CSV table of C-alpha atoms in Angstrom, one decimal:
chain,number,residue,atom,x,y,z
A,1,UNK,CA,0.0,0.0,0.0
A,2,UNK,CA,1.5,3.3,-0.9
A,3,UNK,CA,1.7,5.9,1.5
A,4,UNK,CA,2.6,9.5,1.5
A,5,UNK,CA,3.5,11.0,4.5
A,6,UNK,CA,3.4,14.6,5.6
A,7,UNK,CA,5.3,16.4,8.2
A,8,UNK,CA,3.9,18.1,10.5
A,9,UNK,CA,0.7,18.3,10.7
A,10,UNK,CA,0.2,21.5,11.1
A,11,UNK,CA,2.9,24.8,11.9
A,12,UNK,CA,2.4,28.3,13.8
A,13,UNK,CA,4.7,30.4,12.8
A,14,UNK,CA,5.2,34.6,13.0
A,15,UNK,CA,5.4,36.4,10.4
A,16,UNK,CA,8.6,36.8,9.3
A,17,UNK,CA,9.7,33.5,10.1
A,18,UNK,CA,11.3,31.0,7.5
A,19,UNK,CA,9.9,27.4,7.8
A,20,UNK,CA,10.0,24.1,6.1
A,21,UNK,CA,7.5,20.8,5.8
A,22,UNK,CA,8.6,17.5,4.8
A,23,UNK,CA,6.8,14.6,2.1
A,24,UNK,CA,8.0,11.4,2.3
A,25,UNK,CA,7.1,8.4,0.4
A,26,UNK,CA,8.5,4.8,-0.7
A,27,UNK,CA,11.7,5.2,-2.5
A,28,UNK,CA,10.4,3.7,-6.0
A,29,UNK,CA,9.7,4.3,-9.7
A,30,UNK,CA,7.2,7.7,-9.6
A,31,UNK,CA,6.3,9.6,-12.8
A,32,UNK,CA,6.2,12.8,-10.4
A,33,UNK,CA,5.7,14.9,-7.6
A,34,UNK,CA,3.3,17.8,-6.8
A,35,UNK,CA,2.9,20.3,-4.2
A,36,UNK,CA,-0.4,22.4,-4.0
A,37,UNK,CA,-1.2,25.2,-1.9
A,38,UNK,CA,-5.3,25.1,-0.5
A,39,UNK,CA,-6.7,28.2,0.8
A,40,UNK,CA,-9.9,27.8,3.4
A,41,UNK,CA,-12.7,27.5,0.8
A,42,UNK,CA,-10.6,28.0,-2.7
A,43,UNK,CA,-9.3,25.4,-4.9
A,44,UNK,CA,-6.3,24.1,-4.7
A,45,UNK,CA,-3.1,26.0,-6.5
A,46,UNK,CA,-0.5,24.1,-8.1
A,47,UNK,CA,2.9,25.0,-6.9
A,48,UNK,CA,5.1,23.1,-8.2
A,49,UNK,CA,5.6,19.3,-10.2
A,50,UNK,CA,9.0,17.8,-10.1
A,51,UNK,CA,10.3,14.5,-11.8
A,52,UNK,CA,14.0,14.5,-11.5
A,53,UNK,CA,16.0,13.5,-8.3
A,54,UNK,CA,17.6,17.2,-7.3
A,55,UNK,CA,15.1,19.1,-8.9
A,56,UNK,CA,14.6,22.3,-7.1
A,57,UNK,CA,12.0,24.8,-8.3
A,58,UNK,CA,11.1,28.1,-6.8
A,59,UNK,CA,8.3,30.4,-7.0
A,60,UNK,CA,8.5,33.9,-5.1
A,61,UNK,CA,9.3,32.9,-1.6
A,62,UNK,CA,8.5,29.5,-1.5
A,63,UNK,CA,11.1,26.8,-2.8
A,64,UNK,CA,10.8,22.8,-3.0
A,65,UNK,CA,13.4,19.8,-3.1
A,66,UNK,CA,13.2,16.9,-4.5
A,67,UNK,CA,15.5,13.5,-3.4
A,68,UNK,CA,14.0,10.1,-4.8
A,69,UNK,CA,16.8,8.2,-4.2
A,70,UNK,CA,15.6,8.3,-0.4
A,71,UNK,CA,12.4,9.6,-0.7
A,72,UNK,CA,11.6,12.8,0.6
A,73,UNK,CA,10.7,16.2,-1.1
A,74,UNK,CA,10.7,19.5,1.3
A,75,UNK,CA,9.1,22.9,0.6
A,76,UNK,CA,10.8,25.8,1.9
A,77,UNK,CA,8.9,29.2,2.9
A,78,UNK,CA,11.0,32.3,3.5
A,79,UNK,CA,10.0,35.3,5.2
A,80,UNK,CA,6.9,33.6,5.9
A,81,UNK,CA,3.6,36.1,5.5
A,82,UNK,CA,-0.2,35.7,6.7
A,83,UNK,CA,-1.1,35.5,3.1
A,84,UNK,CA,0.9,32.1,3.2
A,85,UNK,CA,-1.5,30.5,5.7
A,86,UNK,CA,-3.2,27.6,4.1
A,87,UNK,CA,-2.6,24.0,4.0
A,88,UNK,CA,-0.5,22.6,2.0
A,89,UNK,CA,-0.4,19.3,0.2
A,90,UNK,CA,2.1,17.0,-1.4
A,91,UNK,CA,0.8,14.1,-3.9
A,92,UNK,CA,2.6,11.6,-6.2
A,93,UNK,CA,1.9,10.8,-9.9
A,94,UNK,CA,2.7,7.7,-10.9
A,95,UNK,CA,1.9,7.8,-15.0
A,96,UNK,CA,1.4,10.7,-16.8
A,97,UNK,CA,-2.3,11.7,-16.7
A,98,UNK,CA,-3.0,9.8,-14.1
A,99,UNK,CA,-4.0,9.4,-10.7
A,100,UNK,CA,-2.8,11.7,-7.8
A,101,UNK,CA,-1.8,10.3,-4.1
A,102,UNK,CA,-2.3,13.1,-2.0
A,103,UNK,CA,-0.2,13.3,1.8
A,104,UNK,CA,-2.5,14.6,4.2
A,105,UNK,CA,-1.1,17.8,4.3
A,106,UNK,CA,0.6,20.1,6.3
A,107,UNK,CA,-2.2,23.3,8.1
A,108,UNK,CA,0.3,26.2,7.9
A,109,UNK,CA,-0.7,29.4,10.3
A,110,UNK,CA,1.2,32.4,10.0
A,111,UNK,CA,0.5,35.2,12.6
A,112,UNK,CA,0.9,39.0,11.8
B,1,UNK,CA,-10.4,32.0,-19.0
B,2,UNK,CA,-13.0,29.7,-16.6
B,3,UNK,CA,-11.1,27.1,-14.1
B,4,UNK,CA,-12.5,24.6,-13.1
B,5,UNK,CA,-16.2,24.6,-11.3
B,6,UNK,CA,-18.6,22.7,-9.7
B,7,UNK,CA,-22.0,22.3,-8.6
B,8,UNK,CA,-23.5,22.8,-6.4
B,9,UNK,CA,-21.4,23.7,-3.6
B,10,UNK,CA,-23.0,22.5,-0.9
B,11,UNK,CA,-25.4,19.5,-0.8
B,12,UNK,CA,-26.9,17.7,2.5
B,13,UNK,CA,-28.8,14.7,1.3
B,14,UNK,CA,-30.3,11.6,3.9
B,15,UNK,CA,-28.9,7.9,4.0
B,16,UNK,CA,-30.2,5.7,1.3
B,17,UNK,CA,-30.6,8.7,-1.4
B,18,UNK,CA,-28.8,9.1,-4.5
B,19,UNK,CA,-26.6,12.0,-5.5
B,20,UNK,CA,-24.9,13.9,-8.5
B,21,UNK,CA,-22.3,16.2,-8.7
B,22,UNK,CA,-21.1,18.1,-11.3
B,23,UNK,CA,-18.0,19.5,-12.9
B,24,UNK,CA,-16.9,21.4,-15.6
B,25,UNK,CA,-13.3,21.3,-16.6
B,26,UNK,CA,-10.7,24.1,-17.6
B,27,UNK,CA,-11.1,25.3,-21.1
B,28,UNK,CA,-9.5,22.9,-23.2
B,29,UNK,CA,-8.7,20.3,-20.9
B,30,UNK,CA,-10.6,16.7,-21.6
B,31,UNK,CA,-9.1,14.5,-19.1
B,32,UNK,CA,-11.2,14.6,-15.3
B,33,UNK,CA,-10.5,13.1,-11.9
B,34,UNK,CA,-12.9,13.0,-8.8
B,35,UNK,CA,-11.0,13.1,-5.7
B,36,UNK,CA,-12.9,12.8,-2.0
B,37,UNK,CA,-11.8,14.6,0.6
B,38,UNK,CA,-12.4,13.3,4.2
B,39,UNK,CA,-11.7,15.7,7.4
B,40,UNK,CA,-8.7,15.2,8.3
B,41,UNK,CA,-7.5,13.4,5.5
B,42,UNK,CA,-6.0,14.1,2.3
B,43,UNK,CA,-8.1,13.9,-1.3
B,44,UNK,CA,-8.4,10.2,-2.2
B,45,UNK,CA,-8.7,9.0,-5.7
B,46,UNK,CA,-11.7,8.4,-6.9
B,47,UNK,CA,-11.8,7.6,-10.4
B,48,UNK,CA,-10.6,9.5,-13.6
B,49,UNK,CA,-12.3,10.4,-17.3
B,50,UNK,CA,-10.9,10.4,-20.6
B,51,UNK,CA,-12.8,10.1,-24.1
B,52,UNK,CA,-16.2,9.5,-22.2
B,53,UNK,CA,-15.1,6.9,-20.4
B,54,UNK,CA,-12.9,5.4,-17.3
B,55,UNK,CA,-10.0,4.9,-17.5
B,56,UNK,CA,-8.7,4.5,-14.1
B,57,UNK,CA,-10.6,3.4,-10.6
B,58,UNK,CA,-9.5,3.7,-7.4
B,59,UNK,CA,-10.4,1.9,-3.7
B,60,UNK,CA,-13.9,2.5,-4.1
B,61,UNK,CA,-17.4,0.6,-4.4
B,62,UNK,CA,-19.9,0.3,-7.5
B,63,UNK,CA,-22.0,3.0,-5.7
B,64,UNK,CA,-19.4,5.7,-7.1
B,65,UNK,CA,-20.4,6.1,-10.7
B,66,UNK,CA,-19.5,8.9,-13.2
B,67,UNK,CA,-20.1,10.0,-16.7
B,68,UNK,CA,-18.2,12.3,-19.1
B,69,UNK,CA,-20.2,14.1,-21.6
B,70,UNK,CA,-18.9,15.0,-25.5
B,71,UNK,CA,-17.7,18.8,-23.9
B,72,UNK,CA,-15.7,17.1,-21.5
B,73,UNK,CA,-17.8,17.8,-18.1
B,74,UNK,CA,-18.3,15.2,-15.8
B,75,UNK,CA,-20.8,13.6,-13.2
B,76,UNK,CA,-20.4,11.6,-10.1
B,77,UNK,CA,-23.0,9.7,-9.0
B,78,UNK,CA,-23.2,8.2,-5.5
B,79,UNK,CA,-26.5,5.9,-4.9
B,80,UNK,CA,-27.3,4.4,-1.3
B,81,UNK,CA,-25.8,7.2,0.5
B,82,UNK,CA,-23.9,6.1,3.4
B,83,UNK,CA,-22.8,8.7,6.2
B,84,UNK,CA,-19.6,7.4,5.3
B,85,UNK,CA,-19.7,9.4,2.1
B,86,UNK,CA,-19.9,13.1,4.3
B,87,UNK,CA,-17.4,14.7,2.3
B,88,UNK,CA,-15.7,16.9,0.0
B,89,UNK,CA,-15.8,16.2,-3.1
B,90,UNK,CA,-13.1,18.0,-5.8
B,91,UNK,CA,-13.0,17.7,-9.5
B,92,UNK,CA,-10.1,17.9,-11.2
B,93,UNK,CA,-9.0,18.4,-15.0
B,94,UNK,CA,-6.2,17.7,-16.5
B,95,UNK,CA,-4.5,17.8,-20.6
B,96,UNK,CA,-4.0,14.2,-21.8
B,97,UNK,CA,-1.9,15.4,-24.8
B,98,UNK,CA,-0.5,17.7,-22.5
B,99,UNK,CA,3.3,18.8,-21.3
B,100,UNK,CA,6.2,16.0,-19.9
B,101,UNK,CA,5.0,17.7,-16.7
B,102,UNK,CA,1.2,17.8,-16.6
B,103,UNK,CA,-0.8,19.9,-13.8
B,104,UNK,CA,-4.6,18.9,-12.7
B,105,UNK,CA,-6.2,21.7,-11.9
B,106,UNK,CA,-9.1,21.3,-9.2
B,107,UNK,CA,-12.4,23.2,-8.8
B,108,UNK,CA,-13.1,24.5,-5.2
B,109,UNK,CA,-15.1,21.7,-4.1
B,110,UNK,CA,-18.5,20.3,-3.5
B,111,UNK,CA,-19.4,19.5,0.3
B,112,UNK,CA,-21.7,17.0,0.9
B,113,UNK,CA,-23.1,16.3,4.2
B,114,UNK,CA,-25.1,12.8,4.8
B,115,UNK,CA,-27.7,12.7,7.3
């Protein structure tokens, strides 16, 4: 049974801080893997998809990783802002087109 | 240029009914997914469209049904209502002849509550 697990749950941060979540997830043949950010009562917003062992990508202020030779992908937030509170989820692909297996995602609160 | 939507938004139906859902996907897009989304949890695969039919199932029962019509929108159909099925329920569309790295886009959601 594949599983794809999220770290931590959820984060309090201040504003201003820089934090980082973890997805992990069996070390094996993936077609690829996506984070999405999910705003209370919007859709979720792609951030970023990554295939390649040491893909990084970066958007803004927010950065991911990507190691599948030991299965983990982190997603960096810098100079976190309330705007950046939402939750955010992690999912693997594994054929193009195909279905998603979502993490449970990580609730992230960011206090002015 | 529309995302994608869904209808309705919020739905409370009793055990034992039937229910539809609806979904239209982002212009151009012909490929859709139906994901539920339990508290707590994160979305779970439902089952995915492509050329009116499906072409790929996940974990769950014959009382999750769907359709795609010739425009590319999508039904899901859940008959005999269990309070199990209290949920959210996203759609989400997707390019088959897309990009190397393809994106599904998801529609904000239709909540479902089971009484």
């Amino acid at each position: 049974i594949l599983n794809v697990e999220q770290s931590p749950q959820s984060l309090h941060v201040q504003e201003g801080d820089s934090t980082n979540f973890t997805c992990s997830f069996p070390s094996s043949n993936f077609y690829a893997l996506h984070w999405y950010r999910w705003e209370t009562a919007k859709s979720p917003e792609a951030l970023f998809v990554m295939t390649l062992n040491g893909d990084e990508k970066k958007k803004g202020r927010i950065s991911a990783t990507l190691n599948t030779k030991e299965g983990y992908s982190y997603l960096y937030i810098k100079g976190s802002q309330p705007e950046d509170s939402a939750t955010y989820l992690c999912a693997l692909g594994y054929n193009q087109g195909g279905k998603l297996i979502f993490g449970q995602g990580t609730e992230l609160s960011v206090k002015p | 240029d529309a995302g994608v939507t869904q209808s309705p938004t919020h739905l409370i139906k009793t055990r034992g009914q039937q229910v539809t859902l609806r979904c239209s996907p982002k212009s151009g897009h012909d490929t859709v997914s139906w994901y539920q989304q339990a508290l707590g949890q994160g979305p779970q695969f439902i089952f995915q469209y492509y050329e009116e039919e499906e072409r790929q199932r996940g974990n769950f029962p014959d009382r999750f049904s769907g359709h795609q019509f010739p425009n590319y929108s999508s039904e899901l159909n859940v008959n005999a209502l269990l309070l199990g099925d209290s949920a959210l329920y996203l759609c989400a569309s997707s390019l088959e002849a897309g990009s190397l790295l393809y994106e599904q886009y998801f529609g904000p959601g239709t909540r479902l509550t089971v009484t």
